[in-house]
Coordinates of C-alpha atoms and ligand atoms in Angstrom, one line a residue:
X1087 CA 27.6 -118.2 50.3
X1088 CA 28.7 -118.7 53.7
X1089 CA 27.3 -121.9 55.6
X1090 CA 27.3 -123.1 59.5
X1091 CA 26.3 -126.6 60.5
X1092 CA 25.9 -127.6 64.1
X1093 CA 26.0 -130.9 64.3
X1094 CA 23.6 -132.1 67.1
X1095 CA 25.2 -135.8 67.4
X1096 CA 27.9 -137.5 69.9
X1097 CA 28.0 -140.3 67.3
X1098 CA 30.6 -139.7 64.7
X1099 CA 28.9 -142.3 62.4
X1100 CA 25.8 -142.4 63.2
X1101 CA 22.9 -140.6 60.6
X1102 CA 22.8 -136.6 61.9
X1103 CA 26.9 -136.4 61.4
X1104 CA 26.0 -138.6 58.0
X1105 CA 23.4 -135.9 57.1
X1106 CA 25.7 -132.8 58.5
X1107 CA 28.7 -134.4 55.9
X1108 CA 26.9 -135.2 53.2
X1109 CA 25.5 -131.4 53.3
X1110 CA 29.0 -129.7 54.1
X1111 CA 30.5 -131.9 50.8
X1112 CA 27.4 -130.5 48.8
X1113 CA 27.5 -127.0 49.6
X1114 CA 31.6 -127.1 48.9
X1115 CA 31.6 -128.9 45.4
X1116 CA 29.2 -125.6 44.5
X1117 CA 32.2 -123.4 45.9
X1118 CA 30.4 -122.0 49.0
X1119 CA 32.4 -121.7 52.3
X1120 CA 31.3 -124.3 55.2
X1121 CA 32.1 -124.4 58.7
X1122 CA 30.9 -127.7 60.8
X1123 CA 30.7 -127.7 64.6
X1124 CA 30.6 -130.6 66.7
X1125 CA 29.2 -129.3 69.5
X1126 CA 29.6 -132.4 71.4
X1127 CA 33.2 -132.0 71.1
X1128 CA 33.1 -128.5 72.8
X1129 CA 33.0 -127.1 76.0
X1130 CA 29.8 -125.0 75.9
X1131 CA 28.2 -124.8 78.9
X1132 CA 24.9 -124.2 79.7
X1133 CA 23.0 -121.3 79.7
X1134 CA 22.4 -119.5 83.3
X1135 CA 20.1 -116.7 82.4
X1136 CA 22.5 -114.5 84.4
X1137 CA 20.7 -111.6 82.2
X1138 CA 24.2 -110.0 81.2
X1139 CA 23.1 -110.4 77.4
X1140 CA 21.0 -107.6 78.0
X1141 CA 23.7 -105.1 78.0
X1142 CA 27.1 -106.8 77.4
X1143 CA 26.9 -110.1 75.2
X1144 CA 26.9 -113.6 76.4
X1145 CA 30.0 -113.2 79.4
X1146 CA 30.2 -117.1 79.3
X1147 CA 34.1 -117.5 78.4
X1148 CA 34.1 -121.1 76.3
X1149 CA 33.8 -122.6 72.6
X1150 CA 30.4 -121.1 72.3
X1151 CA 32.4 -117.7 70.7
X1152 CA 33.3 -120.1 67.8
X1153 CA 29.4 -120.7 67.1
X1154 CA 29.0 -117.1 67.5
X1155 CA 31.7 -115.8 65.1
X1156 CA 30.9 -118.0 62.4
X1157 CA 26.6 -117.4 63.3
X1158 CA 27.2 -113.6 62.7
X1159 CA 29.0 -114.1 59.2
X1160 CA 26.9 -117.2 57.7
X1161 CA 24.3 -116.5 55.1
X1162 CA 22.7 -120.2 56.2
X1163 CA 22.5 -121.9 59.3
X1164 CA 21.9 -125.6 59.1
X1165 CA 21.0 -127.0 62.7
X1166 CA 20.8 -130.9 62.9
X1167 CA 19.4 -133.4 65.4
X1168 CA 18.4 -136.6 66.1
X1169 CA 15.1 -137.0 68.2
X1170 CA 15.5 -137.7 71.2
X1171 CA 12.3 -138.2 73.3
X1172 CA 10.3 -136.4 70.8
X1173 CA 11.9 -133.6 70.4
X1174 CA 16.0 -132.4 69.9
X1175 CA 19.1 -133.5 71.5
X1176 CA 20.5 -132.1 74.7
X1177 CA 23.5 -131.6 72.8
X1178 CA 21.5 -128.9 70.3
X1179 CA 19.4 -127.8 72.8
X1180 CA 22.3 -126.8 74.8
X1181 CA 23.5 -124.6 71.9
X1182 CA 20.1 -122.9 70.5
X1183 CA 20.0 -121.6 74.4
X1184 CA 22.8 -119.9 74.1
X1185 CA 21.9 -117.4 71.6
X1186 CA 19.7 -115.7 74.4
X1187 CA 21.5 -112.5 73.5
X1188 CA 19.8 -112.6 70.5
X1189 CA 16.1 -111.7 71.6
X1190 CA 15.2 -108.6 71.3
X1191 CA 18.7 -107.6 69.5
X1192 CA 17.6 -107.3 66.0
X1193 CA 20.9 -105.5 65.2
X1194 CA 23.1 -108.4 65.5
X1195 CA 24.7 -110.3 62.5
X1196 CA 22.8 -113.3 61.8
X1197 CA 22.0 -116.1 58.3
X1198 CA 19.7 -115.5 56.5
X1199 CA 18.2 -118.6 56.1
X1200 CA 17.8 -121.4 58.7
X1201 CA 17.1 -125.2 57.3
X1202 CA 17.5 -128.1 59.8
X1203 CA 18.1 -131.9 58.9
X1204 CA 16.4 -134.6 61.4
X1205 CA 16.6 -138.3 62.0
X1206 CA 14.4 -140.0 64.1
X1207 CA 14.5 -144.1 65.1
X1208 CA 11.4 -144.9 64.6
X1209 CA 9.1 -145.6 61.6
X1210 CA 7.2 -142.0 62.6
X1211 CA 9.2 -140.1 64.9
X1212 CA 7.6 -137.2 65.7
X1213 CA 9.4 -133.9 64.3
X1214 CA 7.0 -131.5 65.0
X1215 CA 8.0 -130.4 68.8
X1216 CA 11.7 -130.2 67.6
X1217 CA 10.4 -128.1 64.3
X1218 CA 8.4 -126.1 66.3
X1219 CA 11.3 -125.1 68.8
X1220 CA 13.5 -124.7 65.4
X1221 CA 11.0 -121.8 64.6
X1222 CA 10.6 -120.1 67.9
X1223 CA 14.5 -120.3 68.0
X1224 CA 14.8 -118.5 63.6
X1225 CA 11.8 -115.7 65.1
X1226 CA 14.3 -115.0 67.9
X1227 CA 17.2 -114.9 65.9
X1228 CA 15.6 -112.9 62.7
X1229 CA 16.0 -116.1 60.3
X1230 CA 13.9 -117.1 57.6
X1231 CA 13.2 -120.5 58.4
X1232 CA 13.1 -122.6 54.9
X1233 CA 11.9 -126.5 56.1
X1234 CA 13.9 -129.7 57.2
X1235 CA 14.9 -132.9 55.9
X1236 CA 12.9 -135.8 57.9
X1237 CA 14.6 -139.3 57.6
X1238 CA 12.6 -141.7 60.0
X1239 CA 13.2 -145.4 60.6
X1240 CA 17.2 -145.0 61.1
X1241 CA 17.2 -147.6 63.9
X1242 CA 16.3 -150.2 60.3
X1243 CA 19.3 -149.1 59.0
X1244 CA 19.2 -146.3 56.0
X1245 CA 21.9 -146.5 53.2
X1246 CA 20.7 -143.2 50.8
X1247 CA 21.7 -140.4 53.5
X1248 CA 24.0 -138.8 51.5
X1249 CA 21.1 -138.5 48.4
X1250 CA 18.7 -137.6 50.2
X1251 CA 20.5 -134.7 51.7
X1252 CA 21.5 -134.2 47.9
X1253 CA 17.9 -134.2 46.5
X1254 CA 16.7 -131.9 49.6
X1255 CA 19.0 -129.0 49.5
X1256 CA 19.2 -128.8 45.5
X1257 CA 15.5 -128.0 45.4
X1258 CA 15.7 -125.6 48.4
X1259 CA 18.6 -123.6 47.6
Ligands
FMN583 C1 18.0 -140.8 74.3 C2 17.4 -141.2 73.0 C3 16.1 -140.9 72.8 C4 15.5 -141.3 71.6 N1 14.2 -140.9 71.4 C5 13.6 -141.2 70.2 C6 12.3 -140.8 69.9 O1 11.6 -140.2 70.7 N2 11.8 -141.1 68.7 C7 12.5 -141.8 67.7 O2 11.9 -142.1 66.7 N3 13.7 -142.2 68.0 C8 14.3 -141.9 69.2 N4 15.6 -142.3 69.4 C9 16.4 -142.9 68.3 C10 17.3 -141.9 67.5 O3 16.5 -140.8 67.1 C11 17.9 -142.6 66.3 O4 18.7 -143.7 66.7 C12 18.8 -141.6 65.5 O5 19.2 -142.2 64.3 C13 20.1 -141.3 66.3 O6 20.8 -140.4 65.5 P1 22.4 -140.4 65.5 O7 22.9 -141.8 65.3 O8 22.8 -139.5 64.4 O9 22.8 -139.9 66.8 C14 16.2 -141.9 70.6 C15 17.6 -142.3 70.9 C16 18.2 -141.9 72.0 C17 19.6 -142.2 72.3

């Protein structure tokens, strides 16, 4: 199996890139192929709804292609994010717009399966806006959307990322 993570973090140690490793070393001890993308290390620029999609693909030259090339081959996509003001990060947001060529396109490559991994700072954070937009964005892209991890309360610390991740993905996949 093929796997894409987009990682919807700036903080290299903070609980969404602990999530997105602890899943990548998971899915590569069972011999599947991963490919992890920091988006906040990119240069992917926003989406302008110039309408070229329509006809020609995104024509927005930047790191975006990487996402794109390794969207169309993955068998899973695992989107992660921290909440941020209720609902996902800028930094994901940024990237789920991008794959406005995808609506209405059924005929390009795309997972599968869609699963997304959350953290929130709070003792109840709420996931359901960022869920929600998770969905609209697997209908748009023809993925089967399969649930999400939920860890709450990070700002208290949280020390079992890594087996909770573990415990999630082995009874979903
Ligand atoms: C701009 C911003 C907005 C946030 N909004 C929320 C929120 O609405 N609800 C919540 O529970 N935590 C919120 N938090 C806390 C983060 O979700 C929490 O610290 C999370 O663990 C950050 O993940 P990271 O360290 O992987 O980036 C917010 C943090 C930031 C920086």
């Amino acid at each position: 199996m093929r796997v894409s993570i987009i990682c919807g973090s700036a903080d290299e140690e903070g609980v969404t890139m602990r999530m997105c490793n602890s899943a990548m070393e998971l899915f590569r001890s069972r011999g599947h192929s991963v490919e992890l993308f920091l988006p906040s290390e990119l240069s992917i620029a926003h989406c302008r709804d110039c309408g070229s999609c329509e006809h020609d693909g995104c024509i927005i030259n930047d790191d975006m292609s990487e996402i794109y090339d390794s969207f169309s081959q993955a068998d899973l996509l695992i989107l992660s994010t921290p909440i941020h003001f209720s609902g996902p990060s800028s930094i994901l947001k940024t990237v789920m717009d991008r794959f406005q060529p995808f609506w209405g396109n059924a005929e390009l490559g795309h997972p599968d399966y869609c699963i997304s991994l959350m953290c929130g700072g709070s003792k109840q954070p709420n996931f359901e806006y960022t869920e929600r937009i998770i969905k609209a964005f697997c209908i748009t892209t023809g993925m089967e959307y399969r649930g999400s991890l939920q860890i709450s309360d990070t700002d208290s610390g949280i020390d079992d990322v890594k087996e909770r991740v573990e415990n999630f993905l082995s009874a979903i996949i």
